Each structure stands twice: as structure tokens, then as C-alpha cells.
Short mmCIF file of C-alpha atoms and ligand atoms in Angstrom, two decimals:
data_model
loop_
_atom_site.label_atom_id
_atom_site.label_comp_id
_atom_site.label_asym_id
_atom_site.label_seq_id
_atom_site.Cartn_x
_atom_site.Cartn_y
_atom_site.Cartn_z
CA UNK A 339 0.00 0.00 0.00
CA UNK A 340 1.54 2.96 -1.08
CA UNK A 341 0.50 6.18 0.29
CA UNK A 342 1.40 9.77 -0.53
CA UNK A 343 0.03 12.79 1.94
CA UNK A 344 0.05 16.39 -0.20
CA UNK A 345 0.63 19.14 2.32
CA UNK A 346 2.41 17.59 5.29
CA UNK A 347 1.85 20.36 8.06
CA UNK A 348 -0.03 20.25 10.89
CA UNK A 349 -3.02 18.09 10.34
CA UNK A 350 -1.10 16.06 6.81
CA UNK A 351 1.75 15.63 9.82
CA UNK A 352 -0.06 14.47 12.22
CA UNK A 353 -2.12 11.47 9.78
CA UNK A 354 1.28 10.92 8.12
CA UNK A 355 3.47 9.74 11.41
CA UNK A 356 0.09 7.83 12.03
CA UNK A 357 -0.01 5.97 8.84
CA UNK A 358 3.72 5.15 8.43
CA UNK A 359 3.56 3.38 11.45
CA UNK A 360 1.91 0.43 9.24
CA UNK A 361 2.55 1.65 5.46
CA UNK A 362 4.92 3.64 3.25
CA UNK A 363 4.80 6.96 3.12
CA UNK A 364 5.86 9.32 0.58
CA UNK A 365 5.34 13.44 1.77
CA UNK A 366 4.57 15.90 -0.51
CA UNK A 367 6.07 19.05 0.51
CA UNK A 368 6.23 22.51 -0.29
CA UNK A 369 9.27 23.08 2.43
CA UNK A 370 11.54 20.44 2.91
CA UNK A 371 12.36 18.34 6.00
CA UNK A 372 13.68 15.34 7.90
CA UNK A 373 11.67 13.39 10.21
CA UNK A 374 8.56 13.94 11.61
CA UNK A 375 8.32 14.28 15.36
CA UNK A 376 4.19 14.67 16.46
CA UNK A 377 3.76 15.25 20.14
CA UNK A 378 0.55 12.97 20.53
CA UNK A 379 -2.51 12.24 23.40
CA UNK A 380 -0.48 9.11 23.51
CA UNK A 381 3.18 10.26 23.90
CA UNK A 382 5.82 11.00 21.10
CA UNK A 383 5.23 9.42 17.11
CA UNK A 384 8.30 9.72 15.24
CA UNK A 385 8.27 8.75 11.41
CA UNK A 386 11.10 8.91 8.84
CA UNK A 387 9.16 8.98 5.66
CA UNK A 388 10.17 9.75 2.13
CA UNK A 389 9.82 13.65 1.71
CA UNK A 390 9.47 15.03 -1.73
CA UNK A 391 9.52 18.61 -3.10
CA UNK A 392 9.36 18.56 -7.11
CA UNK A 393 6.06 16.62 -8.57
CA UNK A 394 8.71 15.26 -11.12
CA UNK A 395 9.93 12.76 -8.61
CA UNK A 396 6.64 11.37 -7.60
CA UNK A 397 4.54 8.98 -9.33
CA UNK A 398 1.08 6.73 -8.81
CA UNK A 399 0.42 6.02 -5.66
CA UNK A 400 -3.11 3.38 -4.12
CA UNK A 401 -4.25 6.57 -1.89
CA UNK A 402 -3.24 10.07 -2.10
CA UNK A 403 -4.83 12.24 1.03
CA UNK A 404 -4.28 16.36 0.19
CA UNK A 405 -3.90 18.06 3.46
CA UNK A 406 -2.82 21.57 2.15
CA UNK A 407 -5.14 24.93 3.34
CA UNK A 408 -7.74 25.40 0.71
CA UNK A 409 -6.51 28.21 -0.73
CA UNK A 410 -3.47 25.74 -2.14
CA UNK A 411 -5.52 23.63 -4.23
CA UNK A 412 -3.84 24.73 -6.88
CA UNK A 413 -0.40 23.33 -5.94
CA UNK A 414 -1.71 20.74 -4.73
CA UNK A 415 -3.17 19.82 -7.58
CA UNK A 416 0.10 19.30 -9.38
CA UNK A 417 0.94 16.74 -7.27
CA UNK A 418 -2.19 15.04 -7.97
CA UNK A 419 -1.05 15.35 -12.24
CA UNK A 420 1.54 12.58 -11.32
CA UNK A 421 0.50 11.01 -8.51
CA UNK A 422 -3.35 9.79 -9.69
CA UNK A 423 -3.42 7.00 -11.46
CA UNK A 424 -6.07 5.01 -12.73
CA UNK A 425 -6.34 2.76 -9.54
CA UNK A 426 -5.92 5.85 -7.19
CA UNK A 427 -8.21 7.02 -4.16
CA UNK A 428 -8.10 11.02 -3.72
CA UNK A 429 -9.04 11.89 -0.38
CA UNK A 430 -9.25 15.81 0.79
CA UNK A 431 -9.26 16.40 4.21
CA UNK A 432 -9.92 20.27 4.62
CA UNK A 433 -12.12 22.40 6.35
CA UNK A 434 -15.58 23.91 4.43
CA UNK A 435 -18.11 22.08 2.72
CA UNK A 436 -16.68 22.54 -0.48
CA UNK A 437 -14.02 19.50 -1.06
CA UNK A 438 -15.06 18.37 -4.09
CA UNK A 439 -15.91 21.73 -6.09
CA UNK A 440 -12.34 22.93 -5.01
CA UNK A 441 -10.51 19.95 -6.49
CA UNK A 442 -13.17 19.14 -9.54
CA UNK A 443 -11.14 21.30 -11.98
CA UNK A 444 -8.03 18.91 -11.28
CA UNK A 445 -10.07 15.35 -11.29
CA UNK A 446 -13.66 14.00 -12.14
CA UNK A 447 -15.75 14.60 -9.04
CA UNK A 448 -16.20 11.36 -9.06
CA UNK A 449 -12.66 10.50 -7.88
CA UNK A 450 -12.53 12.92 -5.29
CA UNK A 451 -13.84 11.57 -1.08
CA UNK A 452 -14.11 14.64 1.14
CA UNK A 453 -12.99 14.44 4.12
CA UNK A 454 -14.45 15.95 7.34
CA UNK A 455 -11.37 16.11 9.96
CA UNK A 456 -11.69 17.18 14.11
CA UNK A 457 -8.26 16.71 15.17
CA UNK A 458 -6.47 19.47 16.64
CA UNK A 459 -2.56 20.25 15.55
CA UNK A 460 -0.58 22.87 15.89
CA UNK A 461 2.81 22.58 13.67
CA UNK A 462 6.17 24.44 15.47
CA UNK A 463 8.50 23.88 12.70
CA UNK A 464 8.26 21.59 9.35
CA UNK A 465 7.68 18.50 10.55
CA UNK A 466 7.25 19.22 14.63
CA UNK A 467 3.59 18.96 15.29
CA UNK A 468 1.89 18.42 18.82
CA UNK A 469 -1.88 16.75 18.35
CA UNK A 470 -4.05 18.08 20.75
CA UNK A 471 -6.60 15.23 20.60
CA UNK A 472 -7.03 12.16 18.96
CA UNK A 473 -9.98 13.78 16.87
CA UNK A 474 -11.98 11.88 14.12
CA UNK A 475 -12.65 11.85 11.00
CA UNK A 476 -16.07 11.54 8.96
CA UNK A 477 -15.79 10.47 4.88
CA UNK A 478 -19.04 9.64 2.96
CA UNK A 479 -20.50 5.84 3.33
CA UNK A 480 -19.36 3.87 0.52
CA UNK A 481 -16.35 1.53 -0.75
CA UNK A 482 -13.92 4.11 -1.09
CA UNK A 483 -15.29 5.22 2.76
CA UNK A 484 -14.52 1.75 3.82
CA UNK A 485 -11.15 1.25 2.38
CA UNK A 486 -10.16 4.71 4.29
CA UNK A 487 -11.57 3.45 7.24
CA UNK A 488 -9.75 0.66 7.11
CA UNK A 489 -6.60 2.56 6.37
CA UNK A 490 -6.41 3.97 10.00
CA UNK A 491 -7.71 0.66 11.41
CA UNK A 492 -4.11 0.39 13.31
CA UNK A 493 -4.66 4.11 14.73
CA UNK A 494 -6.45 5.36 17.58
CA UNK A 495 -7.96 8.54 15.55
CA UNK A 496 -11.62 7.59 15.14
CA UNK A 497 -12.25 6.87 11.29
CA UNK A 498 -16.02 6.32 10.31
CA UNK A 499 -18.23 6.54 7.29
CA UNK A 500 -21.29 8.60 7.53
CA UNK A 501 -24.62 8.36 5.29
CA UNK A 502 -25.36 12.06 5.78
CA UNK A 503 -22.07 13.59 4.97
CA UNK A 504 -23.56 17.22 4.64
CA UNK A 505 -25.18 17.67 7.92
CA UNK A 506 -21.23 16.25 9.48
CA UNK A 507 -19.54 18.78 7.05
CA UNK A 508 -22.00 21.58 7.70
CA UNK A 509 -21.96 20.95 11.37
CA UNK A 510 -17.82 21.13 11.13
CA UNK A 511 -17.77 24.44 9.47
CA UNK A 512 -20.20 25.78 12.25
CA UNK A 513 -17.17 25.46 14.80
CA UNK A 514 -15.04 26.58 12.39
CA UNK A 515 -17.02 29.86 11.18
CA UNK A 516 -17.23 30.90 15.49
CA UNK A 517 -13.02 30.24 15.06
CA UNK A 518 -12.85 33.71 13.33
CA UNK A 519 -13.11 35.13 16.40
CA UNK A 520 -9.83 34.04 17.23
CA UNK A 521 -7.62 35.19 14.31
CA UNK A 522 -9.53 38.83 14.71
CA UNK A 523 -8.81 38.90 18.16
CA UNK A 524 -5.20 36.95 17.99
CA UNK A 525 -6.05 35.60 21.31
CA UNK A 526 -6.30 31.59 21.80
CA UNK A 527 -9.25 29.56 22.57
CA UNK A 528 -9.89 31.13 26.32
CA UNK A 529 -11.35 34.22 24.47
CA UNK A 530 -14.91 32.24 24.47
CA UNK A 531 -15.12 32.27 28.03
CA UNK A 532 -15.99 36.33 27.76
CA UNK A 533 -19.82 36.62 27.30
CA UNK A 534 -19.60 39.04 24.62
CA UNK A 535 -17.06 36.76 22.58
CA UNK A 536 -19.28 34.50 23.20
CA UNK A 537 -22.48 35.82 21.90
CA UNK A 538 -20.42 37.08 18.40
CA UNK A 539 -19.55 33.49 18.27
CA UNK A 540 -23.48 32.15 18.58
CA UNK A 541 -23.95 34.77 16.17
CA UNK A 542 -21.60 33.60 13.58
CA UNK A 543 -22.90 29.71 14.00
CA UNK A 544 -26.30 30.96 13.72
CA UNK A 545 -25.98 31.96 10.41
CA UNK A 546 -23.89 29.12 9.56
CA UNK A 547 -27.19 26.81 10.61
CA UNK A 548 -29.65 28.51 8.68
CA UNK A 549 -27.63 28.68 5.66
CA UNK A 550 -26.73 24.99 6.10
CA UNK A 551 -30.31 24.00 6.60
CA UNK A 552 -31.22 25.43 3.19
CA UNK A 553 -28.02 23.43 1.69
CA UNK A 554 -29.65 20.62 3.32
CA UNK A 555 -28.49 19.68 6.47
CA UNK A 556 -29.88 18.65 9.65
CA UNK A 557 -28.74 21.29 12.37
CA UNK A 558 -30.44 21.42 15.60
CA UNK A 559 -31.38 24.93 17.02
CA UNK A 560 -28.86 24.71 20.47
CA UNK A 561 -25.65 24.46 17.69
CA UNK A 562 -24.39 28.06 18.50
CA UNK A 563 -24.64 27.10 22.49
CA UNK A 564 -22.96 24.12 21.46
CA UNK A 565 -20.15 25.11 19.89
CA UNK A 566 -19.49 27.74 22.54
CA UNK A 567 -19.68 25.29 25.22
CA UNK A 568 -17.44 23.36 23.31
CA UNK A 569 -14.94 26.23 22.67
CA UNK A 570 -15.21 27.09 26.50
CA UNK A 571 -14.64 22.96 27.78
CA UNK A 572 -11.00 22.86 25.62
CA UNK A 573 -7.42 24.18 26.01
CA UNK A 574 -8.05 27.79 27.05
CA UNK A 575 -4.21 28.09 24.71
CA UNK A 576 -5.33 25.98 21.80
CA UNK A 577 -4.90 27.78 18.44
CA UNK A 578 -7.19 27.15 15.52
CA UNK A 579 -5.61 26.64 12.06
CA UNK A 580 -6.83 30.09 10.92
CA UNK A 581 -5.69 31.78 13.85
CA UNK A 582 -2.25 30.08 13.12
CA UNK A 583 -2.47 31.18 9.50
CA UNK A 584 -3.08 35.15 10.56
CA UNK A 585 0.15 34.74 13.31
CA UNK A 586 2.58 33.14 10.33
CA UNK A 587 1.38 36.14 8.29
CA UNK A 588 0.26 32.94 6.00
CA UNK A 589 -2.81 33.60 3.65
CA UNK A 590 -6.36 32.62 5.55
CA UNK A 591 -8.98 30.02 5.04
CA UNK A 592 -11.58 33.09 5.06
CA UNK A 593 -13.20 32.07 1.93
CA UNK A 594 -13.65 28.25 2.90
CA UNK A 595 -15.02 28.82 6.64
CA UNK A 596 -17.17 32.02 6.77
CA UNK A 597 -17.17 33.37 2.71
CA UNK A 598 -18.94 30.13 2.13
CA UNK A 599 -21.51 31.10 4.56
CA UNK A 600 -22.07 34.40 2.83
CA UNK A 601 -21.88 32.99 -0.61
CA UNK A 602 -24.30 30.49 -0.26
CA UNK A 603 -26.52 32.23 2.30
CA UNK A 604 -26.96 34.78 -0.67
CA UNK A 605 -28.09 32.10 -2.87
CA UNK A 606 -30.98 31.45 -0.76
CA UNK A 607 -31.48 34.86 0.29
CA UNK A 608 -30.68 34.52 3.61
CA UNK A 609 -28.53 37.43 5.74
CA UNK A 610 -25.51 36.36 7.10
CA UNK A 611 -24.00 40.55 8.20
CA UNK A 612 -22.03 38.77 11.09
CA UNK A 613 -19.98 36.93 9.26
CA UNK A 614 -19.99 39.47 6.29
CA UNK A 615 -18.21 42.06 8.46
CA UNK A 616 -15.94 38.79 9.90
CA UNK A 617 -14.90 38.08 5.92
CA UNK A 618 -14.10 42.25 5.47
CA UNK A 619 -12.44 42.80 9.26
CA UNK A 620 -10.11 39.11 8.28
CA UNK A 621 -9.51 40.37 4.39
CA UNK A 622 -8.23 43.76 5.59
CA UNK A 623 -6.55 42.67 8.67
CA UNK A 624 -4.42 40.47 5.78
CA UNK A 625 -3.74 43.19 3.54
N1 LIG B 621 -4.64 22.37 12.19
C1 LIG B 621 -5.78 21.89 12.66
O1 LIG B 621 -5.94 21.73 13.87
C2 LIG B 621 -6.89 21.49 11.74
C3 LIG B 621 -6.89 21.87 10.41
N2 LIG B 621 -7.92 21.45 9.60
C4 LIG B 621 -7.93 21.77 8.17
O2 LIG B 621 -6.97 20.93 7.54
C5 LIG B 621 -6.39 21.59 6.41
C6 LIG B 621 -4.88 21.65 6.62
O3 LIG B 621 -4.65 22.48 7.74
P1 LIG B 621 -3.27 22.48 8.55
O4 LIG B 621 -2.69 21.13 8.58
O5 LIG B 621 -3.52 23.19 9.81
O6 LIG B 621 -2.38 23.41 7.59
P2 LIG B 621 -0.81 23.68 7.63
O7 LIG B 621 -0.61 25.07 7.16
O8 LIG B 621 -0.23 23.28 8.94
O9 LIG B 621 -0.26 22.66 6.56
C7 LIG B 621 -0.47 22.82 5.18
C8 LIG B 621 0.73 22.25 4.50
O10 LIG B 621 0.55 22.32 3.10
C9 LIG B 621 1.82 22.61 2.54
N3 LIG B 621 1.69 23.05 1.16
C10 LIG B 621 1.21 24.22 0.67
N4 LIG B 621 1.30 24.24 -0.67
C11 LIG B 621 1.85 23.06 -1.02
C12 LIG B 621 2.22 22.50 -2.27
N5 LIG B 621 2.04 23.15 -3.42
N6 LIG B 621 2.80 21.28 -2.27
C13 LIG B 621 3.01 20.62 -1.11
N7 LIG B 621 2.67 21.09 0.09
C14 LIG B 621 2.12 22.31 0.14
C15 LIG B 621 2.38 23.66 3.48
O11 LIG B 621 3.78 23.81 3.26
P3 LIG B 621 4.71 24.81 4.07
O12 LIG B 621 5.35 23.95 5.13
O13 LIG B 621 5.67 25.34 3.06
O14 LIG B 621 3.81 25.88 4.68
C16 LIG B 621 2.04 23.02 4.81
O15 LIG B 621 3.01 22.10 5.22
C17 LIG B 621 -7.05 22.97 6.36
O16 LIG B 621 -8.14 22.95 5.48
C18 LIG B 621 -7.52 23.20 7.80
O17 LIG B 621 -8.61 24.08 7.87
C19 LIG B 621 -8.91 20.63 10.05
C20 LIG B 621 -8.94 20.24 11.36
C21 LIG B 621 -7.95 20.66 12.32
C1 LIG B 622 -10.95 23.94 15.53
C2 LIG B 622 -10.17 22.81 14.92
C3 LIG B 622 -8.86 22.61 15.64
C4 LIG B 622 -10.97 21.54 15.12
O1 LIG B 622 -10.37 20.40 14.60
C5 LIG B 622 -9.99 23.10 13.46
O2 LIG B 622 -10.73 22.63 12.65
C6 LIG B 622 -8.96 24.03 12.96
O3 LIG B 622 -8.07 24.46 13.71
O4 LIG B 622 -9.01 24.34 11.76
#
């Protein structure tokens, strides 16, 4: 079983040093490295895979999982030119609900699993990750689902199919979407514990679940008390993956975690100001 991971940072890491316990692992990098040391819930994973930097040297692989921010599909997806081959299983495991629109200019749709991913990872250095939690991950019922599943079967990260993958992926991007709060604010996870953080957050989400009900998925109403509570029962110092992005002075996930909600809320006519302003406060705080 050959396996190549596109985007090897803190989340590609983390599944890499995982999966090369039990298979070979090629890396597809944008910055090279050594070794991969993850920090996990379970004490210290240290993997030596092969790391690559030029598509040229890379070619078909069984799975290929793309772990790069969404707003590097396009690199990623000249990895995919020379990795994909006819046998090959794409997975993308990003945040948003919009996996397989992202990557269907690269590959039929029909070759492309999304991914839904809760595992917290923060990445220190190229290849120095610490995994906050052992997380899960959610991909669409099916054979490909299975086979994935089974991939991990060797891990302790909790790999399942799911029948309703839009209500999981829709539910995902409503903890993500209240997350904005942190790269405005540059302060970690704590910051929900203030009340008025706290009610911008249930603001955010509440958006989020109307627009996902429209795009058909099964929210209940307590979601934005959820996700605060959530926010409020983990590290008060854990730091999102767009918070990171804003502190490496790295482009931002805006587009895929609270644009989406906009976009598609205007579709169905629905208002979605809070995270509006979050989209023009995050684009100009980037500039
Ligand atoms: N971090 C987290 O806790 C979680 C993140 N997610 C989601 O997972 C996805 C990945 O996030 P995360 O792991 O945090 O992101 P990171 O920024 O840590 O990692 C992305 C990696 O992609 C690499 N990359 C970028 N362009 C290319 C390219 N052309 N070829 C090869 N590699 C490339 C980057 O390289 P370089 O080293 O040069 O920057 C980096 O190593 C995102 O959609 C995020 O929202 C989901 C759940 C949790
Ligand atoms: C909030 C978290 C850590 C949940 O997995 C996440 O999705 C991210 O940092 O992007």
C-alpha cells in the first residue's frame, strides 16, 4: 500500500506519522524536512518517511490524502497530475463544505472523497507537530469510505463513514465559522469564556445553521450554544488553524469557513451581516 500525503503540516503531519507506522509513506512538501516528530494524546510518534519537493519525482500512488489549506488547491493539484493514477483514491481532508468543487477542476468529481477532519494540531517547525486530541474523521459511506476506514484501522484517531455527509460537514464548518473570532482577536481559545465573545460566536454559527439547513443539512437549534460550550470545555491556549495562519502572516482560510456562509446564504437569500463584516475585518486585517 503505497501512500502519498500532499501538504504535510499540521493536520497532513499528524495522519502521516500515524499511517507510516503500518505503510509507506511518501510526503509531498512545499518546504523540505527530515523526520517527523508529532507530540501525541499518547506520547511522542516519530516517522522517517520519504519527503518530496518537485512533482517530477513522484509517481502513482493506491491513496493520495491532500492536506494543504484550501486556498493551495492549486499546488496541490500538481501533485495530484503525477501522482493519480487510474487505480488511485483522492481523499481531501480540509475544512468547508466545499471538497469536491475545489478539487473538480483537477479530477472527475467522481474520484474525489471529502474528508471531514476534528483533530487538533498545531505545527512548530516543518515536521514538529503536537496533536491536541485524537480527533476523528467523517468520509461519505461507501467503498472508497470503507477502504479509508480501514486505512487507519491500526490508529487510535476515530475513522467512520457517515450516510449524511452534509449535515457532518456543515456541522464542522459551524465550529469553524465561530473560530474567526480568534484570528480577529489573535487571542487563543480562552477568548470564548468572555460573554460578549461568546455571543459574536453564537452569532456567527447561527448563520452558519440557517444557511446549512437550506443546503440541506440537519442542524439542531442549540448548535451556536454548542459550539461555545465546546470552545469554553478545551485548552483555554489551543490555536485554531486560521488563527495560526493570521500569526505566520500565512494567507487565511476566510473564503472556505465564513465566505462560504455568505456565498451560499446569498443564494438562498438569507442574511448572514455577522460573518460578512468577519470576511471584510479578516480580508483587511491580511492586507
Ligand atoms: N490544524 C488543525 O488543527 C486542523 C486543520 N484542519 C484543516 O486541515 C487543512 C490543513 O490544515 P493544517 O494542517 O492546519 O495546515 P498547515 O498550514 O499546517 O499545513 C499545510 C501544509 O501544506 C503545505 N503546502 C502548501 N502548498 C503546497 C504545495 N504546493 N505542495 C506541497 N505542500 C504544500 C504547506 O507547506 P509549508 O510547510 O511550506 O507551509 C504546509 O506544510 C485545512 O483545510 C484546515 O482548515 C482541520 C482540522 C484541524
Ligand atoms: C478547531 C479545529 C482545531 C478543530 O479540529 C480546526 O478545525 C482548525 O483548527 O481548523
Amino acid at each position: 500500500m503505497r501512500i502519498a500525503v500532499i501538504g504535510p503540516g499540521a493536520v497532513g503531519g499528524t495522519l502521516a506519522a500515524w499511517l507510516a507506522q503500518a505503510y509507506e509513506v511518501t510526503l509531498c512538501a512545499r518546504t523540505a524536512f527530515d523526520r517527523l516528530e508529532v507530540e501525541t494524546p499518547e506520547g511522542a510518534l516519530v516517522a522517517a518517511p520519504t519527503v518530496l519537493t518537485d512533482p517530477a519525482a513522484a509517481g502513482p500512488v493506491d491513496w493520495v490524502l491532500v492536506t494543504t489549506k484550501t486556498y493551495d488547491a492549486a499546488g496541490a493539484a500538481a501533485w495530484l497530475a503525477v501522482l493519480v493514477g487510474p487505480q488511485t483514491c483522492v481523499a481531501v481532508l480540509q475544512n468547508g463544505v466545499e471538497h469536491v468543487e475545489r478539487f473538480a477542476p483537477y479530477l472527475p468529481a467522481d474520484r474525489i472523497m471529502p474528508a471531514v477532519v476534528d483533530i487538533p494540531a498545531e505545527r512548530a517547525a516543518p515536521g514538529v507537530i503536537r496533536q491536541r486530541r485524537m480527533g476523528w474523521i467523517k468520509v461519505p459511506a461507501g467503498e472508497a469510505g470503507q477502504a479509508f476506514v480501514a486505512l487507519f484501522a491500526h490508529t487510535p484517531i476515530e475513522v467512520t463513514t457517515t450516510d449524511d455527509f452534509t449535515t457532518v460537514a456543515w456541522s464542522k464548518l459551524a465550529l469553524n465559522c465561530a473560530g474567526a473570532v480568534n484570528a480577529l482577536t489573535l487571542k487563543p481559545s480562552g477568548i470564548a469564556h468572555r460573554d460578549d465573545i461568546a455571543a459574536i460566536m453564537r452569532d456567527l454559527v447561527a448563520e452558519c445553521v440557517a444557511v446549512g439547513r437550506a443546503q440541506g443539512a440537519d442542524l439542531p437549534d442549540d448548535l451556536p450554544q454548542q459550539v461555545v460550550a465546546g470552545y469554553r470545555a478545551g485548552p483555554a491556549d489551543g490555536i485554531n488553524s486560521l488563527h495560526a495562519d493570521r500569526l505566520a502572516g500565512r494567507p487565511m482560510e476566510i473564503d472556505a469557513r465564513n465566505g462560504v456562509i455568505v456565498r451560499k446564504g446569498a443564494a438562498h437569500g438569507i442574511a448572514t451581516p455577522v460573518n460578512a463584516m468577519v470576511v471584510a475585518l479578516l480580508e483587511a486585517a491580511g492586507e
